Coordinates of C-alpha atoms in Angstrom, one line a residue:
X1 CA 26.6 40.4 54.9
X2 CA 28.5 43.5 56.4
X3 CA 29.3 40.7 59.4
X4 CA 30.7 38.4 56.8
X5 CA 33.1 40.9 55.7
X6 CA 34.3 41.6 58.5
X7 CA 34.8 38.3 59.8
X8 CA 37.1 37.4 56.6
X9 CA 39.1 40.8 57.4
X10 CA 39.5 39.7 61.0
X11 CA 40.8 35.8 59.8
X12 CA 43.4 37.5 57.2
X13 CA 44.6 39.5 59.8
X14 CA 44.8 37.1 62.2
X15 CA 46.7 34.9 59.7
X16 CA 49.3 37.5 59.1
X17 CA 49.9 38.0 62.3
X18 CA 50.0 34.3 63.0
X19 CA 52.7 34.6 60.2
X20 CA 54.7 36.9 61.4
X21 CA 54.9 35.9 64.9
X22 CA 56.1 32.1 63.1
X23 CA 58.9 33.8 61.4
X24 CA 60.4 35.0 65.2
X25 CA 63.2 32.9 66.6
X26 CA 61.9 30.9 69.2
X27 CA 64.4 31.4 71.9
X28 CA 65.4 28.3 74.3
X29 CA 64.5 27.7 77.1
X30 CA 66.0 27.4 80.5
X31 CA 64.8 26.7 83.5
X32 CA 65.7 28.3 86.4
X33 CA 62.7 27.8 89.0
X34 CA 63.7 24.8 91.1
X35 CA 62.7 26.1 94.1
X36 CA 59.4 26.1 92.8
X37 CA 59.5 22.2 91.5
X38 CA 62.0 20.1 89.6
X39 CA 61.2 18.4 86.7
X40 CA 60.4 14.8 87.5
X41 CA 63.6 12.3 87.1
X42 CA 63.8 9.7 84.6
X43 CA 64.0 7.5 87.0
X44 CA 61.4 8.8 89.2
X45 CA 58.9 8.1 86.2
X46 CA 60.1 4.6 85.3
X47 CA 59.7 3.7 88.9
X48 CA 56.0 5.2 89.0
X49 CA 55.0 3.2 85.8
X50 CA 56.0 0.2 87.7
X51 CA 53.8 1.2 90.5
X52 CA 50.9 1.7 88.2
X53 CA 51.1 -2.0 86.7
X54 CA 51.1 -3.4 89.8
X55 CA 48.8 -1.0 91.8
X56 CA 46.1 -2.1 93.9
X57 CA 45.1 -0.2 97.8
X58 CA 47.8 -1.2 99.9
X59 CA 45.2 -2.0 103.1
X60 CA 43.4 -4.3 101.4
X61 CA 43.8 -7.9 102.7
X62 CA 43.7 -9.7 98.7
X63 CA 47.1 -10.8 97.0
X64 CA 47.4 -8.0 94.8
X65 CA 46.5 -5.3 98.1
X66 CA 49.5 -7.4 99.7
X67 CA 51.7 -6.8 96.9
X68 CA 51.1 -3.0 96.4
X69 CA 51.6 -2.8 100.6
X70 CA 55.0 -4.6 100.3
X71 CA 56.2 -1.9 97.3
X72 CA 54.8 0.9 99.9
X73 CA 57.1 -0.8 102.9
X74 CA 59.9 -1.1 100.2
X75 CA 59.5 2.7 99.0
X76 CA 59.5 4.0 102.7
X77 CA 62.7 1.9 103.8
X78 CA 64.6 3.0 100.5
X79 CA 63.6 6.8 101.3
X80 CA 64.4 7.0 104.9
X81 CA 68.1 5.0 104.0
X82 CA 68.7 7.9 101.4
X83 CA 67.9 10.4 103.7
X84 CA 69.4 9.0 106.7
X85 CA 66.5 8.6 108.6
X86 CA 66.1 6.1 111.4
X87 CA 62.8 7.2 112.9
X88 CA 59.8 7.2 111.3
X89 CA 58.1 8.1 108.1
X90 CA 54.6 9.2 107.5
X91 CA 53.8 9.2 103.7
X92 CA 51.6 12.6 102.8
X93 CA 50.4 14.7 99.8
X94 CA 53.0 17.0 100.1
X95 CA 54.7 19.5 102.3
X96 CA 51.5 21.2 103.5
X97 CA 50.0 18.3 104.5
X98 CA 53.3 17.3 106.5
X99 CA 53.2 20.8 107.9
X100 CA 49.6 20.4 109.4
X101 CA 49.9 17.0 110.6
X102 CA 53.4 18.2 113.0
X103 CA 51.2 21.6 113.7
X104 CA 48.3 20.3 114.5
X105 CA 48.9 16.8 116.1
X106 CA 51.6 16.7 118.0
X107 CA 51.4 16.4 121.9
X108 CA 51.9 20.6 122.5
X109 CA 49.6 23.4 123.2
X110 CA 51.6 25.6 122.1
X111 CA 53.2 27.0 118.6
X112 CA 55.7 28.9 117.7
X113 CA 57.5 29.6 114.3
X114 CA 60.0 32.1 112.8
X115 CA 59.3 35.0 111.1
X116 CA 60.8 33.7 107.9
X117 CA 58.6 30.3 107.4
X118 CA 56.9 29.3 104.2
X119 CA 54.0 30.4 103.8
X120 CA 51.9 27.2 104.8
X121 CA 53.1 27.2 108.3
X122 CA 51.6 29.9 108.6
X123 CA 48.4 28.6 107.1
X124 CA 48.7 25.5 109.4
X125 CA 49.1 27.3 112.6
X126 CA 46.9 30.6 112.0
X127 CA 47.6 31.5 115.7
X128 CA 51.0 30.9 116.2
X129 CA 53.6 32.9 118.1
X130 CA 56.3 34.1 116.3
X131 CA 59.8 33.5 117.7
X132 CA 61.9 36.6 119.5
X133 CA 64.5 37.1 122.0
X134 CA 61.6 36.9 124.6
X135 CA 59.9 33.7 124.0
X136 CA 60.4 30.9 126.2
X137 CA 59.8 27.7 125.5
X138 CA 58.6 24.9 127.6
X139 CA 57.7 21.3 126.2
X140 CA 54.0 22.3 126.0
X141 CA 55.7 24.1 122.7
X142 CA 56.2 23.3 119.1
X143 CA 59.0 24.9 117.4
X144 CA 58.9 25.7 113.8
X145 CA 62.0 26.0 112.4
X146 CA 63.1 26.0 108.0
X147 CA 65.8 24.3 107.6
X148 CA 66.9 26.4 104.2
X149 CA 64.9 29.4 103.3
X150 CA 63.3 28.9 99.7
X151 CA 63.1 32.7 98.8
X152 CA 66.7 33.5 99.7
X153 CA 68.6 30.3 100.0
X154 CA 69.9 31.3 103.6
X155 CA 70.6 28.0 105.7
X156 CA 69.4 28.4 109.2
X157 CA 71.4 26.4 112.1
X158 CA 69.3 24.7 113.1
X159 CA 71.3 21.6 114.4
X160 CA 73.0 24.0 116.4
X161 CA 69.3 25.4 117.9
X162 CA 68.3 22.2 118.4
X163 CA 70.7 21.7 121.0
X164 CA 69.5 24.7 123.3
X165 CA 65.6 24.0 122.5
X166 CA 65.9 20.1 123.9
X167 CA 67.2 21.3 127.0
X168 CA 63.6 23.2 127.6
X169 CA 62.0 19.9 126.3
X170 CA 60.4 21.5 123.4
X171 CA 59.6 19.8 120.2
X172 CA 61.9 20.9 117.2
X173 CA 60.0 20.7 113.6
X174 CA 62.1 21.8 110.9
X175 CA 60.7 22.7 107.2
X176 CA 63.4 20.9 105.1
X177 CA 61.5 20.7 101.6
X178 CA 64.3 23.3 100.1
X179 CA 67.1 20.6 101.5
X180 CA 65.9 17.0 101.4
X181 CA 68.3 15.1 99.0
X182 CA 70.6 17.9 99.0
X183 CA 71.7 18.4 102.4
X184 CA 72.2 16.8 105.5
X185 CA 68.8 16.8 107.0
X186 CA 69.2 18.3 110.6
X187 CA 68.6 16.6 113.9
X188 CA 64.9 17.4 114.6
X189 CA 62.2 16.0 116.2
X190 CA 60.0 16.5 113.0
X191 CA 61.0 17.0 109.6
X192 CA 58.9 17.6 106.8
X193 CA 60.0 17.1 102.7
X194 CA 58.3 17.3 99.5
X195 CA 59.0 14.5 96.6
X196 CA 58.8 17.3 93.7
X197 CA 61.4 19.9 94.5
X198 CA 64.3 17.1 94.2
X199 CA 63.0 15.5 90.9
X200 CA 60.1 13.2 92.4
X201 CA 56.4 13.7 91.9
X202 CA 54.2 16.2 93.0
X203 CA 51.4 14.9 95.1
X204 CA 53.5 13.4 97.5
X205 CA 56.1 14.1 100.5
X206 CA 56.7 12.8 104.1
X207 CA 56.3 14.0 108.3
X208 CA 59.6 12.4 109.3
X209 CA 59.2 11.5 113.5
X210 CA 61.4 10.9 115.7
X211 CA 59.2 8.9 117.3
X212 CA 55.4 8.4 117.2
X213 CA 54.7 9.2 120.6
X214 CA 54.9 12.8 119.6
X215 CA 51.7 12.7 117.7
X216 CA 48.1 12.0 118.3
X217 CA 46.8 9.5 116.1
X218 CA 43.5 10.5 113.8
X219 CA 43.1 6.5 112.7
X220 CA 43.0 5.8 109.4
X221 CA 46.1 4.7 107.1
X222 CA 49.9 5.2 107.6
X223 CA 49.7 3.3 110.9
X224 CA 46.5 5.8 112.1
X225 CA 48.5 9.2 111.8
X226 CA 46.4 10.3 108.6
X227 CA 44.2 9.8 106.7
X228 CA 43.6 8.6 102.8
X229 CA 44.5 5.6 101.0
X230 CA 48.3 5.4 100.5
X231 CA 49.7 7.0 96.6
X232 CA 51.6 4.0 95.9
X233 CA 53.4 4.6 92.7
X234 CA 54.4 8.2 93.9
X235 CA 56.0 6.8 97.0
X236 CA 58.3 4.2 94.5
X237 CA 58.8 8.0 92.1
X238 CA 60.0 9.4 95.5
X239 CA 62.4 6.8 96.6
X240 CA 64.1 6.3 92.7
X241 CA 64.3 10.3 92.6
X242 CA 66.4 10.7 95.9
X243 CA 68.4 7.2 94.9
X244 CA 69.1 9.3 91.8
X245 CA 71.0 11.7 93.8
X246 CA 73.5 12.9 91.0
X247 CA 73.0 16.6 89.6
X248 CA 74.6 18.1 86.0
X249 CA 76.2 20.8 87.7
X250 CA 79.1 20.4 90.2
X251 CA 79.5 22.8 93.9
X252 CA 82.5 24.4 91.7
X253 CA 79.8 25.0 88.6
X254 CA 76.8 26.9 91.0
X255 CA 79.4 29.1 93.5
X256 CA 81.1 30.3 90.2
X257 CA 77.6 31.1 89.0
X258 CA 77.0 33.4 92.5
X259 CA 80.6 34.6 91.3
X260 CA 79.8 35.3 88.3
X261 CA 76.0 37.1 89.4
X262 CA 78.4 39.3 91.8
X263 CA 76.8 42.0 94.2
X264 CA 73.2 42.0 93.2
X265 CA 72.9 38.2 95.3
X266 CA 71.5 39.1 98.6
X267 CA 73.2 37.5 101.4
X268 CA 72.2 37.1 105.2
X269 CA 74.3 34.7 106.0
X270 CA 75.6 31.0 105.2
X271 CA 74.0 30.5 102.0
X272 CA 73.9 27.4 99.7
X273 CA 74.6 27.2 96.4
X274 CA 71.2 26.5 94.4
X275 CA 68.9 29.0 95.8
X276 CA 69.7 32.3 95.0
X277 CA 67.7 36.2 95.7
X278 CA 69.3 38.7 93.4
X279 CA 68.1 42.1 93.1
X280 CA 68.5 44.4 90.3
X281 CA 69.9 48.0 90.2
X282 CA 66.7 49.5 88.7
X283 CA 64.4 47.5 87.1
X284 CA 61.0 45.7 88.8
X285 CA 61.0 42.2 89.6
X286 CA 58.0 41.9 87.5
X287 CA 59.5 44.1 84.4
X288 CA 62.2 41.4 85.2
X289 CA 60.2 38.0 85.3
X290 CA 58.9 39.4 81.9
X291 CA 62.1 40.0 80.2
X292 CA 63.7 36.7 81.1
X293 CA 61.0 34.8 80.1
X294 CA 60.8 36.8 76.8
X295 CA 64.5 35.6 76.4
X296 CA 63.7 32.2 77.3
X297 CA 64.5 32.0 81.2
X298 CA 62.3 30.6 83.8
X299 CA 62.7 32.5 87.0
X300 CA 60.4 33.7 89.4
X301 CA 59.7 36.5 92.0
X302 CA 59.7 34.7 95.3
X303 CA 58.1 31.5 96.6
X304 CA 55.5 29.9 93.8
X305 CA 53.0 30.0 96.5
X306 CA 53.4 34.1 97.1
X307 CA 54.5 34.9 93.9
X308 CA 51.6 35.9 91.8
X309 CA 50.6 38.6 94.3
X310 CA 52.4 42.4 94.0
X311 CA 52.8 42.7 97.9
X312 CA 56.0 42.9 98.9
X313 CA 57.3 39.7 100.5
X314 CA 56.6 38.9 104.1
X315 CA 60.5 36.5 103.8
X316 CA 62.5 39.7 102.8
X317 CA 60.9 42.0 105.2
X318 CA 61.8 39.5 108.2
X319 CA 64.9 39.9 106.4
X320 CA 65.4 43.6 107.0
X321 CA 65.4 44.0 102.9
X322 CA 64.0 47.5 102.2
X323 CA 60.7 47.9 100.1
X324 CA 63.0 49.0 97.3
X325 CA 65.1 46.5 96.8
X326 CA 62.5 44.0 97.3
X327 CA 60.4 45.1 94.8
X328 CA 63.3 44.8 92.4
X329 CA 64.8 41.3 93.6
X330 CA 64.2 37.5 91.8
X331 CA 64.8 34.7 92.9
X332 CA 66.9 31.8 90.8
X333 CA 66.9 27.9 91.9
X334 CA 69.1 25.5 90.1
X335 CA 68.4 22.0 89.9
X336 CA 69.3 18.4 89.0
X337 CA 69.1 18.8 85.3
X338 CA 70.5 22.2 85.4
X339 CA 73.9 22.4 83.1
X340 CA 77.1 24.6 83.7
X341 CA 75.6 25.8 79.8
X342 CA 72.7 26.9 81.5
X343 CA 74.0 28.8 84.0
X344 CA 76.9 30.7 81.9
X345 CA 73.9 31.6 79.3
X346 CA 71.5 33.2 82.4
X347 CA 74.5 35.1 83.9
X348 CA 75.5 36.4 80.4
X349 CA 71.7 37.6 80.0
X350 CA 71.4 38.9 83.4
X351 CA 74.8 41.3 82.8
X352 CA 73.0 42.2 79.9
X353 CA 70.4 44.0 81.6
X354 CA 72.3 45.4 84.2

C-alpha cells in the first residue's frame, strides 16, 4: 500500500512539472550546424522518391535492373556537369568511404597528409606522414590535402600546391566535402565529396579521379573500384541537390554576419564565408553549446565527428590556437536554407552573452 502511495505522489508531481515546463515559451529554432549536415533539399527528396518507384539493382541484366542502371548513369553525368568534373566518378557511402578508397588504393606507397585533416584521414591512413618543410615527395606518394577546413572555414590553396606537387609526380587528393557545390573544386588528382553537407542525402558521396589508372581495382560494382550494390535513389537526391545550387542568404548577407560577429572569429588566413570558429571572451565552448541551444541555436564545438569528446581539438592546435582559447571557441556553419533573419537573430544572441 505504502508503494501505492508513493507512486500516486510521484505521478502528481510529475504532472506539475509536466505542467509547468508546457507553460515555458518554446523558443525557435535555428540552425546553425551546416558543417555538420544540411538539411536535405526539397528537391533532393522528390528526386529520391522517384528513385524509389522505380528502384531495382542497377547490375542486374532484367528490364527494370536496366532501367535503375540508366537513372544511376544519368545521376553521375548530371553530378560531375554541376561540379565541373570531366574525369571520373566513383559513387560511395560517404566521405569516409571516398577517403579510404584514394588512401588505400591508389598506385603509391607512400602517404602523407596535413596536420589539419578531418579526422577520417587520419582513420584511413593510420600510418601516415604528416606534411613539413622537410618532406619530399616522389610519385611513390599520396598527398592529402582539404580543400576548406570544416572546424575553422580557412581555404587552403591548394590549386596553387598542386602546381609544385605535379612536378615531383605525386598524386594530389584533396578533401573537398566542406566545398563541393559551393566552391570551385580545385585541380586535383582525387577529390572526395559528401551528398549531405550541400542539401543531399546522407549515405552517399563520390572519389572524383582524374583518371582510373590511379587506382587498383577491388572488382565488384562501380566499374570494379568498390564494392556494394549501387544506392540508386541517393545518387538521383545527390544530383537534384547540387542542380539546386541557390542558397537564402546572399555573399553580402554571410560577410556582414563575420562583420557583425567582429573579433571573436578566428582567422588564419583566406577564409570563406559559411564556416565560421568564433571564440568567446570567457565562457566554455560547452557552457556555450548549452546556452545557445537553451535559446534555440544549433551550433556545435568543432567537427561532429570530434565534437562530443572534451579534448581539445587536434585542427586548432595545428592551428597554433592556445588551449585557452580553444577551449572557449564554436564553431557556426551556414547553409542553403539559412535566412539573413537567422543570422541577424544569432549575432544579436551572441552579443548578448559577450
Amino acid at each position: 500500500m505504502r508503494s501505492r502511495a508513493l507512486y500516486r505522489v510521484y505521478c502528481a508531481n510529475r504532472n506539475e512539472i509536466g505542467q509547468q515546463e508546457s507553460t515555458r515559451p518554446i523558443p525557435e529554432r535555428i540552425y546553425l550546424d551546416h558543417a555538420a549536415t544540411s538539411p536535405l533539399r526539397p528537391e533532393a527528396k522528390a528526386a529520391m522518391e522517384e528513385g524509389f518507384r522505380i528502384w531495382a539493382n542497377p547490375s542486374s541484366p532484367h528490364a527494370e535492373g536496366r532501367k535503375a542502371k540508366a537513372a544511376l548513369e544519368d545521376a553521375r553525368e548530371r553530378i560531375k556537369r554541376a561540379l565541373g568534373w570531366d574525369g571520373e566518378l566513383i559513387f560511395t557511402s560517404g566521405a569516409s568511404e571516398a577517403l579510404w578508397i584514394a588512401l588505400n588504393r591508389a598506385k603509391g606507397t607512400r602517404r602523407v597528409v596535413s596536420a589539419v585533416e578531418h579526422d577520417a584521414v587520419y582513420r584511413a591512413a593510420p600510418d601516415a606522414e604528416q606534411i613539413s618543410d622537410n618532406t619530399t615527395l616522389d610519385e611513390n606518394c599520396i598527398l592529402a590535402i582539404q580543400h576548406v577546413n570544416s572546424e575553422t572555414g580557412v581555404i587552403n590553396p591548394v590549386d596553387q600546391m598542386v602546381e609544385t606537387v605535379r612536378k615531383t609526380g605525386a598524386i594530389v587528393l584533396s578533401d573537398c566535402a566542406q566545398s563541393a557545390g559551393k566552391l570551385a573544386l580545385p585541380d586535383a588528382d582525387m577529390i572526395v565529396v559528401s551528398a549531405h553537407k550541400f542539401g543531399g542525402p546522407i549515405g552517399i558521396g563520390a572519389l572524383l579521379v582524374r583518371d582510373y589508372n590511379l587506382l587498383e581495382p577491388v572488382g565488384g560494382h562501380e566499374r570494379g573500384y568498390r564494392q556494394g550494390t549501387e544506392n540508386m535513389p541517393a545518387a538521383l537526391g545527390m544530383a537534384a541537390a547540387l542542380e539546386a545550387g541557390d542558397w537564402q542568404t546572399t555573399a553580402a548577407d554571410r560577410v556582414k554576419f563575420a562583420e557583425q560577429l567582429g573579433k571573436e572569429v578566428l582567422r588564419f588566413g583566406e577564409q570563406n564565408d559559411y564556416i565560421f570558429a568564433v571564440t568567446h571572451p570567457s565562457i566554455s565552448a560547452q557552457a556555450l553549446l548549452i546556452r545557445l541551444d537553451a535559446m534555440g541555436y544549433a551550433v556545435s564545438a568543432g567537427s561532429a565527428c570530434s565534437s562530443g569528446t572534451l579534448k581539445k581539438s587536434r585542427v586548432l592546435d595545428a592551428f597554433g590556437v592556445s588551449d585557452e582559447v580553444a577551449a572557449r571557441t564554436i564553431r557556426v556553419s551556414i547553409g542553403w536554407n539559412t535566412t539573413p533573419d537567422d543570422l541577424a537573430k544569432f549575432a544579436k544572441a551572441w552579443k548578448s552573452l559577450i
